[in-house]
Amino acid sequence: MKPSYYSRKEAIRECAIESIRSIKVVLKDPEIEFNTEETVLISKEGQKTSLKMSEMSHQESELSVVFKTDTPLTLTESYEFSLTDDIQAPVMFGAVVRTPEFDETFFYDGQLGASYSKDETEIKLWAPTAQSVVLKIYDGFNEDSPVKQKIQMKQTERGTYTTVLSGDQDQLVYTFQLTFADGSTTESPDPYATAAIVNGMRSVVVNPETVALPGQKRLPAFSSATDAIIYETHIRDLTIAKNSGVALKGKFLGAIEEGTQTPTGQKTGFDYICDLGVTHVQFLPMYDYGTVDEAKPDVPQYNWGYDPQNYNVPEGSYSTDATNPKTRILEMKQMIEDYHDKGLRVIMDVVYNHVFEVPNHPFHLTVPGYFFRYLPDGYLADGTGVNNDVASERKMVRKYIVDSIEYWTKNYNLDGFRFDLMGILDVETMNEVRRVVDKIDPSIIILGEGWNLDTPLAADKKAIQKNANQMPSIAHFNDSLRDSVKGHVFYATEPGMVNGGKGLEKLVIQNMLGANGLEGYQNPNQVVQYVEAHDNYTLYDKLVLTNPNDTEDIRRKRHTLSTGIAMLSQGISFIHAGQEFLRTKSGDENSYRSTDAINQFDWSRVEAEHEAVTFFKELVSLRKSEPLFRMTSYEDIKQHSTVKFAEEGQIIFELFNDEQHYLISINTNEESRQSPFDLSDYQLILSNHATETEHFTFLPLSLSVYKK
Ligand code: CA
């Protein structure tokens, strides 16, 4: 008699295809007896594939065995594993989902998600590891609305499941219920959903005509990327302050209210941004993210939004009614349209490098193990520092990212995308993104954080700064300028050139002239020049840490000098909202979920620092008026610039062509310096010392632009 506990469920904990020629079996009883000659895989039709044991290891009280086959397994087959005559288990998909053979077998290049027409809607899900998929249809938009109908979906080509629903299915609420070989089930929203109920865990079919804005179209193509001046802000920060004068505070529609001001008459919100002269407004994530409860609009909640839930749906908490799936779509489109009407372009921050919670994300719920990178021990890789790395190099992940960008570009007329932690993604995916937007509008700006992070992807495949030469027309945040100007972001008190750092003159000017020779940059349009972004201390707060004994006036000079350096650098200009008025977050280094009080625009500070704001506007208009400040090739920069002096805390350089001649002086010393050159032919046209200019003396902590 065999022991009665040898039912398959109790004997085998896990049985999964590891690769095209191997399966891994975990046995709960390490003493279990079996004959390796008799272990086989049995197909549905009863065909047997013999197995050879290749590895065996004891893990705590279990036995893990790897079996190999001589003939490759058929991934479209359902196998049963047979250890002995009476111990069998269904074979799951294991690590094989992360092999090229899996992509070759199941890559599907067609349309996924809901395809709507008046007469019928086709819903298609890619779920090659599921044994069956049921479409669950709900009665209503609430999170607890009851199930109305369940429909068994038909298995179609290359791991897809399809249902065609006849009739007008506008506003149909649905999820997928997937069953896997071992009987386990998941319920998932549609990864390709373009609309969702409140909090995003159910998807909604939408008739595209009902969410189209009449007359909505793209702006004419933008000029060169180096003409861009990008202003980075957050939907809620912009209007949430009590004195903003905005009615729909913290909403998409609040970000386009016109004629708003503080009680003392300071322009706020949309009007304030329009007055700055910037060319592009970049919003922190405004797709659907997980950390704000959309069902509680009256409870103050804050998050930057780097926790993706539905990649192709706008965030509900920014709409005036998150319970109506169409409202957020219409309002976000309206917002973008109104920026366009003012000639301003909109860049969306996209976070394809990780998701909020793997267990609750459609990626994991529909094809477990496929969409993320894993370490050899089976744990999720964590190069992002937020517990998961999206595996962009896999074919269906790449398709997903590219499809998503195409969807936003076509349907929301966006003018650019900022890729969060782009260095997690791979070069080929970024180039595919570039190709797909180029077909719509080659002037769309793609920029990203090309940081080199510890994720399991070959170094030459990472979309990082060093590989910029493999990704033409994709721009990288230039941390070398940022850190050489104000000090490293990870070492709070480490100074850069403007706050006491020594020996940085040559690095700063190399960066200012487009970072030629640094990383893999081929062209100034690949370099985003900045000294402050939403991450880390604001420039002002950093200067408080590095130079605590500065007077407010000296700190202001260091600050405007830094902003001036970034704005007069060759490349794409980038400024963090509020940097122009010396934004402070009161020393909060990472305000991603801090209160409104920390994150909101402080309009009284805008008034108090109006000279700094004016200086910023002057920088903007100088940059816009003169192509020499925004050259488009390293060849041009070489021909049209000369560095005259770069030591002792000073940089003096010239930009010139046949008609124009500019001399730019940067003096980071706390005392004046006499010009070593005769400047009698020059006129001072711009300085961060607005009211105390001396013609031929470089004032302490000054940035001066002369023209002859
Ligand atoms: Ca949300």
XYZ file of C-alpha atoms and ligand atoms in Angstrom:
709
model
C 0.000 0.000 0.000
C 1.247 3.411 -0.847
C 0.764 6.121 1.764
C -2.590 7.785 1.248
C -1.154 11.314 1.239
C 0.291 10.682 -2.182
C -2.495 12.475 -3.911
C -0.938 14.727 -6.529
C -1.899 17.908 -4.723
C -0.087 16.916 -1.585
C 2.969 15.393 -3.202
C 3.830 18.057 -5.773
C 3.903 21.697 -4.828
C 5.113 23.098 -8.101
C 5.637 21.770 -11.585
C 6.542 24.208 -14.300
C 8.320 24.482 -17.644
C 11.614 26.240 -17.015
C 12.921 26.249 -20.563
C 11.980 24.698 -23.865
C 13.799 21.508 -22.788
C 13.372 21.371 -19.026
C 10.814 21.356 -16.281
C 11.257 21.994 -12.581
C 9.334 19.960 -10.030
C 9.187 20.695 -6.315
C 8.210 17.675 -4.235
C 6.885 18.227 -0.754
C 8.228 14.924 0.567
C 12.011 14.680 0.078
C 11.851 10.943 0.841
C 9.397 10.241 -1.924
C 10.359 7.237 -4.056
C 10.239 7.332 -7.812
C 11.991 5.727 -10.709
C 13.624 8.305 -12.971
C 13.105 5.940 -15.935
C 9.352 6.267 -15.520
C 8.910 10.018 -15.213
C 7.206 11.373 -18.286
C 5.214 14.280 -19.626
C 1.871 13.285 -21.107
C 0.182 15.456 -23.702
C -3.584 15.894 -23.941
C -3.678 13.263 -26.687
C -1.787 10.839 -24.486
C 1.605 11.165 -26.165
C 4.489 10.645 -23.793
C 7.765 12.578 -23.645
C 10.429 10.903 -21.556
C 12.398 12.932 -19.036
C 15.881 12.676 -17.603
C 16.706 13.921 -14.175
C 19.458 16.573 -14.400
C 19.599 18.314 -11.027
C 18.303 17.602 -7.604
C 18.507 19.814 -4.562
C 17.033 19.809 -1.086
C 15.480 23.053 0.024
C 14.379 23.008 3.634
C 11.918 20.107 3.779
C 11.337 19.921 0.050
C 13.051 18.322 -2.893
C 13.552 20.299 -6.066
C 14.225 18.331 -9.239
C 14.998 19.554 -12.744
C 14.103 17.174 -15.555
C 15.338 17.551 -19.120
C 13.931 16.351 -22.409
C 15.769 15.532 -25.626
C 13.018 16.936 -27.808
C 11.877 20.520 -27.325
C 8.514 20.940 -25.648
C 5.587 22.339 -27.568
C 4.528 25.488 -25.744
C 1.047 25.411 -27.199
C 0.489 21.929 -25.693
C -0.981 21.230 -22.246
C 1.136 18.654 -20.445
C 0.567 16.504 -17.423
C 3.659 15.512 -15.457
C 3.734 11.939 -14.255
C 6.169 11.069 -11.482
C 4.743 7.614 -10.826
C 1.612 5.845 -11.947
C -0.472 7.608 -9.354
C 1.316 10.920 -8.772
C 0.603 13.361 -11.536
C 0.350 17.115 -11.782
C -0.572 19.645 -14.463
C 2.428 21.448 -15.905
C 2.441 25.236 -15.494
C 4.442 27.845 -17.398
C 7.494 28.741 -15.313
C 10.624 30.624 -16.303
C 10.090 29.564 -19.919
C 7.882 32.640 -20.341
C 11.095 34.660 -20.220
C 12.843 32.761 -23.031
C 13.088 33.709 -26.725
C 11.161 30.530 -27.627
C 8.141 31.809 -25.713
C 8.216 35.120 -27.597
C 8.668 33.270 -30.900
C 5.694 31.056 -30.198
C 3.296 33.678 -28.874
C 4.293 37.139 -30.116
C 1.070 38.692 -31.388
C 1.271 41.814 -33.469
C -2.421 42.655 -33.747
C -4.773 44.953 -31.913
C -5.476 44.148 -28.258
C -8.083 45.487 -25.859
C -11.554 46.623 -26.891
C -12.179 47.537 -30.553
C -15.418 49.471 -30.605
C -17.899 50.015 -33.374
C -21.591 50.917 -33.158
C -22.599 47.414 -34.205
C -20.171 45.290 -32.249
C -17.185 45.406 -29.934
C -14.348 42.910 -30.092
C -12.400 42.358 -26.888
C -9.042 40.640 -27.156
C -6.594 39.655 -24.450
C -3.113 38.200 -24.843
C -2.871 35.446 -22.211
C -0.901 32.496 -23.572
C -0.341 30.824 -20.200
C -4.024 30.778 -19.232
C -6.087 27.638 -19.776
C -9.312 29.556 -20.029
C -10.494 33.153 -19.875
C -13.953 34.355 -18.938
C -15.147 37.881 -19.693
C -16.969 39.236 -16.647
C -19.429 42.038 -17.331
C -20.626 44.249 -14.497
C -23.806 46.164 -13.894
C -22.650 49.712 -13.100
C -19.572 51.867 -12.508
C -19.156 51.228 -8.789
C -16.266 49.254 -7.373
C -18.813 46.771 -5.938
C -21.360 46.725 -8.764
C -22.583 43.132 -9.271
C -21.648 40.811 -12.117
C -24.233 40.889 -14.858
C -22.894 38.292 -17.247
C -20.000 35.896 -17.773
C -18.859 34.915 -21.226
C -16.328 32.209 -22.016
C -13.767 33.768 -24.340
C -12.562 31.884 -27.407
C -8.917 30.916 -27.648
C -7.588 32.521 -30.825
C -4.196 32.902 -32.479
C -0.881 33.144 -30.621
C -2.122 32.985 -27.080
C -4.975 35.444 -27.485
C -8.545 35.117 -26.254
C -11.349 36.911 -28.069
C -15.012 37.731 -27.653
C -17.180 39.696 -30.027
C -20.168 41.369 -28.407
C -22.854 42.498 -30.797
C -24.714 45.755 -30.373
C -23.552 49.090 -29.011
C -21.306 48.309 -26.042
C -20.384 51.882 -25.114
C -19.738 52.068 -21.333
C -19.626 48.291 -20.855
C -17.756 47.513 -17.614
C -15.619 44.364 -17.706
C -12.732 42.346 -16.332
C -11.083 39.073 -17.280
C -11.142 35.985 -15.129
C -8.220 33.732 -16.001
C -7.761 30.107 -14.984
C -4.332 28.478 -15.053
C -3.284 24.835 -15.397
C -3.184 24.195 -11.658
C -6.708 25.518 -11.224
C -5.674 28.873 -9.780
C -7.540 31.946 -10.996
C -7.007 35.688 -11.233
C -9.295 38.576 -12.072
C -7.725 41.375 -14.058
C -8.617 44.684 -15.657
C -7.745 44.915 -19.342
C -4.075 45.953 -19.662
C -5.110 47.798 -22.848
C -8.044 49.596 -21.205
C -8.456 53.219 -22.239
C -11.164 53.894 -19.664
C -11.813 52.547 -16.179
C -14.136 52.797 -13.215
C -13.117 54.695 -10.079
C -9.767 53.374 -8.779
C -9.092 51.487 -11.976
C -9.669 47.808 -11.183
C -12.386 47.359 -13.844
C -12.186 48.421 -17.472
C -14.735 50.282 -19.558
C -15.469 50.148 -23.288
C -15.765 53.617 -24.771
C -17.168 54.826 -28.050
C -14.253 57.028 -29.197
C -16.634 59.552 -30.778
C -18.134 60.347 -27.383
C -14.743 61.356 -25.966
C -13.449 63.258 -28.994
C -13.148 67.034 -28.753
C -14.551 68.787 -31.801
C -11.822 70.280 -33.937
C -9.030 68.882 -31.800
C -5.769 68.578 -33.712
C -2.013 68.660 -33.325
C -0.064 71.897 -33.288
C 2.142 72.413 -36.348
C 5.508 70.686 -35.945
C 7.881 72.241 -33.417
C 11.261 73.495 -34.550
C 14.473 71.902 -33.272
C 14.403 70.149 -29.877
C 17.119 72.522 -28.689
C 14.587 75.358 -29.042
C 12.519 73.795 -26.269
C 12.252 75.324 -22.808
C 10.511 72.713 -20.684
C 8.676 73.688 -17.495
C 8.066 70.703 -15.192
C 4.991 70.850 -12.996
C 2.283 68.770 -11.306
C -1.469 69.113 -11.876
C -2.240 69.513 -8.184
C 0.751 71.681 -7.167
C -0.145 74.288 -9.740
C -3.524 75.325 -8.336
C -4.130 73.727 -4.936
C -2.965 76.700 -2.821
C -5.820 78.412 -0.969
C -4.932 81.778 -2.493
C -4.581 80.536 -6.096
C -7.939 82.020 -7.039
C -8.611 78.853 -9.056
C -12.054 77.268 -8.715
C -11.236 73.693 -9.717
C -8.136 73.343 -7.571
C -5.937 70.331 -8.242
C -7.867 69.301 -11.362
C -7.122 69.079 -15.095
C -9.619 71.880 -15.633
C -8.062 73.972 -12.862
C -4.798 73.942 -14.811
C -6.491 75.874 -17.656
C -8.604 78.395 -15.750
C -7.911 81.842 -17.112
C -7.889 85.181 -15.348
C -7.017 83.728 -11.950
C -5.058 85.685 -9.354
C -4.281 85.917 -5.649
C -6.116 88.450 -3.459
C -3.108 90.735 -3.934
C -3.311 90.525 -7.718
C -0.569 88.020 -8.531
C -1.453 86.035 -11.655
C -1.714 82.326 -10.902
C -2.009 78.942 -12.592
C -2.468 78.882 -16.345
C -2.002 82.637 -16.871
C 1.182 82.590 -14.792
C 2.683 79.779 -16.889
C 1.637 81.399 -20.163
C 3.487 84.577 -19.130
C 6.812 82.825 -18.526
C 7.564 82.297 -22.192
C 8.410 78.602 -21.891
C 7.634 76.386 -24.882
C 6.652 73.069 -23.258
C 4.855 72.240 -20.019
C 5.777 68.838 -18.653
C 3.323 67.299 -16.211
C 4.299 64.749 -13.611
C 2.301 61.530 -14.133
C -1.294 62.162 -15.142
C -2.139 58.624 -16.309
C -3.991 56.468 -13.764
C -1.849 55.776 -10.725
C -2.529 53.769 -7.617
C -1.805 55.778 -4.509
C -4.674 58.257 -4.359
C -8.146 56.918 -3.489
C -10.282 58.348 -6.278
C -13.451 57.517 -4.375
C -12.581 60.140 -1.740
C -12.158 63.416 -3.605
C -12.859 65.455 -0.473
C -10.030 63.931 1.546
C -6.759 65.773 0.885
C -4.409 63.216 -0.660
C -1.166 63.778 -2.450
C 1.168 61.783 -4.625
C 3.492 62.572 -7.489
C 2.010 59.553 -9.258
C 4.993 57.317 -9.992
C 2.922 54.210 -9.273
C 1.236 53.142 -12.501
C -2.102 51.364 -12.461
C -3.735 51.769 -15.905
C -1.129 53.003 -18.367
C -3.643 54.202 -20.973
C -6.216 55.878 -18.714
C -5.990 59.400 -17.233
C -5.750 59.693 -13.442
C -9.217 59.921 -11.907
C -8.388 62.202 -8.988
C -7.548 65.006 -11.434
C -11.027 64.861 -12.975
C -14.113 66.564 -11.586
C -15.884 63.187 -11.457
C -13.788 60.032 -11.154
C -16.920 57.893 -11.072
C -17.778 58.754 -14.675
C -15.185 56.994 -16.865
C -15.488 59.513 -19.700
C -15.088 62.674 -17.635
C -11.351 62.319 -17.014
C -10.706 61.587 -20.693
C -12.593 64.654 -21.877
C -11.071 66.915 -19.223
C -7.497 65.875 -19.861
C -7.997 66.371 -23.603
C -9.530 69.781 -22.918
C -6.541 70.748 -20.813
C -4.045 69.785 -23.515
C -6.178 71.565 -26.124
C -6.186 74.796 -24.126
C -2.399 74.749 -23.722
C -2.173 74.258 -27.461
C -4.459 77.230 -28.001
C -1.866 79.359 -26.191
C 0.923 77.897 -28.308
C 2.227 75.834 -25.408
C 3.076 72.188 -25.916
C 2.481 69.408 -23.411
C 4.866 66.646 -22.371
C 3.590 63.702 -20.348
C 5.704 61.911 -17.766
C 5.464 58.157 -18.451
C 6.559 55.450 -16.051
C 6.914 52.205 -17.983
C 9.874 51.065 -15.878
C 7.820 49.692 -12.987
C 4.237 49.292 -11.729
C 2.618 50.190 -8.400
C 1.955 46.675 -7.090
C 2.913 43.599 -9.095
C 0.235 41.307 -7.581
C -2.581 43.744 -8.510
C -1.337 44.851 -11.882
C -2.874 43.536 -15.127
C 0.621 42.566 -16.334
C 0.991 40.042 -13.544
C -2.672 39.039 -13.392
C -2.845 38.149 -17.091
C 0.578 36.588 -17.832
C 2.325 35.906 -14.516
C 6.103 36.020 -14.712
C 6.290 37.557 -18.172
C 6.264 41.340 -17.876
C 8.963 41.769 -15.236
C 12.635 40.912 -14.851
C 13.567 38.241 -12.355
C 16.815 37.311 -10.660
C 18.181 33.758 -10.977
C 16.719 32.901 -7.572
C 13.221 33.656 -8.865
C 12.766 36.973 -7.047
C 11.742 40.138 -8.863
C 14.662 42.293 -9.955
C 14.696 45.737 -8.326
C 16.949 48.095 -10.260
C 14.252 50.755 -9.955
C 14.328 50.669 -6.160
C 10.537 50.274 -6.145
C 10.370 46.468 -6.108
C 10.021 45.607 -9.785
C 11.602 46.254 -13.181
C 9.488 46.022 -16.333
C 11.146 43.724 -18.918
C 10.915 46.012 -21.961
C 13.202 43.716 -23.983
C 10.475 41.044 -24.246
C 8.465 41.354 -27.411
C 5.005 41.793 -25.940
C 6.269 44.242 -23.321
C 7.959 46.323 -26.000
C 4.784 46.205 -28.075
C 2.811 47.317 -25.054
C 5.000 50.363 -24.402
C 5.085 51.348 -28.066
C 1.299 50.860 -28.458
C 0.712 52.943 -25.334
C 2.832 55.854 -26.592
C 1.108 55.681 -29.967
C -2.303 55.736 -28.278
C -1.522 58.811 -26.175
C 0.060 60.626 -29.100
C -2.838 60.008 -31.470
C -5.697 60.462 -29.026
C -4.414 63.238 -26.763
C -2.146 65.048 -29.238
C 0.743 65.105 -26.785
C 3.942 66.834 -27.847
C 6.456 64.842 -25.886
C 7.109 62.102 -23.372
C 9.446 62.066 -20.411
C 10.541 58.518 -19.624
C 10.974 57.941 -15.924
C 14.046 55.756 -15.179
C 14.561 55.232 -18.898
C 17.790 53.358 -18.086
C 15.671 50.383 -16.948
C 14.266 50.098 -20.466
C 16.221 48.856 -23.482
C 17.653 50.660 -26.501
C 15.487 48.849 -29.059
C 12.269 49.764 -27.250
C 13.237 53.436 -27.118
C 14.103 53.391 -30.810
C 10.733 51.764 -31.562
C 9.056 54.529 -29.544
C 10.951 57.084 -31.609
C 9.899 55.368 -34.854
C 6.225 55.310 -33.916
C 6.085 58.983 -32.876
C 8.125 60.032 -35.918
C 5.313 58.725 -38.130
C 2.913 61.095 -36.364
C 5.165 64.103 -35.722
C 8.994 63.922 -35.797
C 9.177 67.054 -33.627
C 7.779 65.171 -30.625
C 10.358 65.343 -27.856
C 11.402 62.141 -26.144
C 13.512 62.697 -23.043
C 14.354 60.416 -20.168
C 16.414 59.517 -17.186
C 19.200 57.462 -18.738
C 20.621 56.378 -15.414
C 22.592 53.138 -15.313
C 20.732 51.003 -12.777
C 21.335 47.505 -11.495
C 18.823 45.558 -13.551
C 19.450 42.218 -15.301
C 19.906 43.574 -18.829
C 23.165 43.627 -20.836
C 25.045 46.934 -20.462
C 25.002 47.653 -24.204
C 21.231 47.161 -24.360
C 20.281 49.602 -21.607
C 18.717 52.932 -22.631
C 21.374 54.833 -20.690
C 23.447 57.960 -21.303
C 26.474 55.902 -22.390
C 24.393 54.350 -25.164
C 23.021 57.688 -26.395
C 24.906 57.078 -29.642
C 22.558 54.132 -30.308
C 19.450 56.293 -29.769
C 19.508 59.400 -31.959
C 16.846 62.004 -31.117
C 16.292 60.690 -27.620
C 17.421 63.110 -24.923
C 18.874 62.396 -21.502
C 18.770 64.430 -18.321
C 22.304 65.721 -17.927
C 23.155 65.114 -14.276
C 26.743 66.154 -14.941
C 25.701 69.793 -15.434
C 23.308 69.598 -12.475
C 25.877 68.184 -10.085
C 28.867 70.210 -11.245
C 26.861 73.424 -10.800
C 25.243 72.833 -7.393
C 26.817 69.615 -6.012
C 25.832 65.983 -6.029
C 22.195 65.215 -5.289
C 22.995 62.235 -3.064
C 25.465 64.099 -0.845
C 23.440 66.918 0.653
C 26.290 69.171 1.698
C 28.598 68.532 -1.268
C 28.897 71.810 -3.205
C 29.215 72.465 -6.917
C 30.794 75.404 -8.644
C 28.243 78.019 -7.534
C 28.368 77.106 -3.854
C 32.049 76.675 -3.115
C 33.158 73.579 -5.050
C 36.684 73.830 -6.484
C 38.164 72.785 -9.804
C 34.844 72.387 -11.615
C 35.210 75.185 -14.181
C 36.254 72.953 -17.099
C 33.534 70.401 -16.427
C 30.870 73.091 -16.168
C 31.844 74.761 -19.440
C 32.110 71.402 -21.210
C 28.543 70.755 -20.081
C 27.380 74.248 -21.022
C 28.671 73.724 -24.537
C 26.441 70.683 -24.961
C 28.314 67.984 -23.000
C 30.267 67.004 -26.128
C 32.614 64.153 -25.193
C 30.587 63.144 -22.162
C 28.683 59.836 -22.127
C 27.482 58.796 -25.604
C 25.963 62.080 -26.739
C 26.257 62.810 -30.456
C 24.294 65.992 -30.579
C 23.043 68.755 -28.250
C 19.441 67.649 -28.891
C 20.244 64.585 -26.774
C 21.104 66.647 -23.699
C 18.570 68.062 -21.229
C 20.227 70.933 -19.378
C 18.953 71.453 -15.862
C 19.926 72.101 -12.266
C 16.625 71.277 -10.543
C 13.786 68.787 -11.100
C 10.993 67.403 -8.923
C 13.376 64.851 -7.386
C 15.797 65.629 -4.557
C 16.192 68.958 -2.760
C 15.101 72.035 -4.640
C 18.055 74.172 -5.656
C 17.142 76.642 -2.931
C 16.980 73.950 -0.244
C 20.281 72.493 -1.426
C 21.924 75.926 -1.128
C 20.604 76.219 2.428
C 22.356 72.943 3.251
C 25.657 73.685 1.525
C 25.914 77.331 2.610
C 23.859 77.733 5.788
C 25.474 81.047 6.705
C 24.668 82.836 3.466
C 22.564 85.962 3.643
C 19.326 85.708 1.717
C 20.773 88.029 -0.908
C 23.861 85.877 -1.462
C 21.715 82.747 -1.657
C 19.517 84.428 -4.245
C 22.588 85.264 -6.329
C 23.878 81.687 -6.211
C 20.407 80.520 -7.191
C 19.833 82.829 -10.150
C 23.403 82.217 -11.293
C 22.692 78.449 -11.368
C 19.445 78.893 -13.278
C 21.268 81.208 -15.685
C 23.974 78.614 -16.320
C 21.367 75.975 -17.173
C 19.366 78.344 -19.371
C 22.413 79.476 -21.344
C 23.658 75.933 -21.900
C 23.531 74.317 -25.321
C 20.897 71.577 -25.422
C 17.270 71.326 -24.338
C 16.407 73.752 -21.518
C 14.549 72.392 -18.542
C 13.322 74.108 -15.402
C 11.401 72.787 -12.406
C 8.238 74.761 -11.665
C 8.983 77.339 -9.007
C 12.716 77.298 -9.596
C 12.183 80.756 -11.093
C 10.909 82.007 -7.728
C 13.447 80.112 -5.601
C 11.021 77.341 -4.723
C 11.513 75.764 -1.346
C 9.992 72.595 0.038
C 11.242 73.524 3.503
C 14.064 71.013 3.261
C 11.863 68.075 2.188
C 14.176 65.979 0.015
C 11.523 63.636 -1.384
C 8.057 65.189 -1.332
C 6.348 62.458 -3.416
C 3.629 61.984 -0.829
C 4.092 65.069 1.339
C 1.291 67.490 2.037
C -0.044 70.194 -0.236
C 1.617 72.717 2.072
C 5.031 71.404 0.974
C 4.246 70.845 -2.693
C 1.912 73.662 -3.700
C 2.932 76.800 -5.577
C 3.578 79.495 -2.993
C 2.156 82.544 -4.779
C 3.326 84.952 -2.106
C 6.854 83.818 -2.844
C 6.289 84.534 -6.533
C 5.539 88.121 -5.556
C 8.412 88.365 -3.094
C 10.922 87.010 -5.638
C 9.606 88.901 -8.637
C 13.137 90.013 -9.576
C 14.235 86.401 -9.890
C 11.125 85.650 -11.952
C 11.883 88.608 -14.193
C 15.481 87.416 -14.601
C 14.178 84.008 -15.650
C 11.870 85.581 -18.221
C 14.813 87.579 -19.572
C 16.816 84.380 -19.920
C 13.894 82.845 -21.798
C 13.603 85.729 -24.210
C 17.357 85.932 -24.786
C 17.463 82.233 -25.530
C 14.480 82.438 -27.843
C 15.774 85.516 -29.667
C 19.230 84.188 -30.470
C 19.957 80.887 -32.251
C 23.553 80.954 -30.954
C 22.190 79.860 -27.564
C 20.480 76.817 -29.040
C 22.742 75.404 -31.715
C 21.786 72.080 -33.253
C 25.100 70.270 -33.742
C 28.437 69.860 -31.998
C 30.061 71.000 -35.220
C 28.221 74.332 -35.028
C 29.038 74.740 -31.356
C 32.741 74.143 -32.072
C 32.743 76.697 -34.870
C 30.790 79.352 -33.026
C 32.161 79.296 -29.486
C 35.438 80.043 -27.711
C 36.266 79.477 -24.067
C 38.443 82.390 -22.978
C 38.876 81.616 -19.317
C 37.889 78.715 -17.075
C 39.618 78.732 -13.703
C 39.593 80.380 -10.270
C 35.819 80.060 -10.020
C 35.269 81.941 -13.263
C 34.147 81.009 -16.739
C 34.267 83.422 -19.650
C 33.216 82.274 -23.088
C 32.039 83.728 -26.353
C 29.349 82.747 -28.816
C 29.571 84.331 -32.225
C 28.802 84.246 -35.911
C 29.213 86.788 -38.689
C 26.552 89.113 -37.280
C 26.491 88.558 -33.545
C 29.047 88.398 -30.794
C 28.192 87.487 -27.206
C 30.489 87.244 -24.212
C 29.185 85.356 -21.201
C 30.824 85.713 -17.818
C 30.218 83.483 -14.828
C 31.828 84.556 -11.584
C 31.138 82.146 -8.735
C 33.500 83.943 -6.354
C 32.121 85.949 -3.471
C 34.138 88.945 -4.573
C 34.268 90.990 -7.762
C 36.752 90.213 -10.520
C 38.090 92.624 -13.077
C 37.653 91.559 -16.640
C 40.934 90.322 -18.109
C 39.631 91.476 -21.505
C 38.851 94.807 -22.983
C 35.096 95.065 -22.965
C 34.798 98.628 -24.186
C 33.042 97.481 -27.381
C 30.500 95.456 -25.442
C 27.131 96.226 -23.948
C 25.860 94.422 -20.880
C 22.483 92.985 -21.920
C 21.625 90.595 -19.104
C 22.726 90.068 -15.514
C 21.421 88.362 -12.393
C 22.404 91.577 -10.554
C 19.491 93.499 -11.940
C 19.867 96.731 -10.008
C 23.594 96.926 -9.413
C 25.367 96.477 -12.694
C 28.878 97.656 -13.296
C 29.980 97.432 -16.827
C 33.421 95.927 -16.814
C 33.592 94.349 -13.419
C 32.317 90.852 -12.870
C 30.299 91.185 -9.682
C 30.280 88.529 -6.948
C 28.201 85.472 -7.842
C 27.237 86.971 -11.163
C 26.134 85.805 -14.536
C 26.529 88.521 -17.151
C 25.847 88.477 -20.859
C 27.522 91.106 -23.039
C 26.938 91.786 -26.686
C 28.921 93.730 -29.231
Ca -5.855 56.357 -9.898
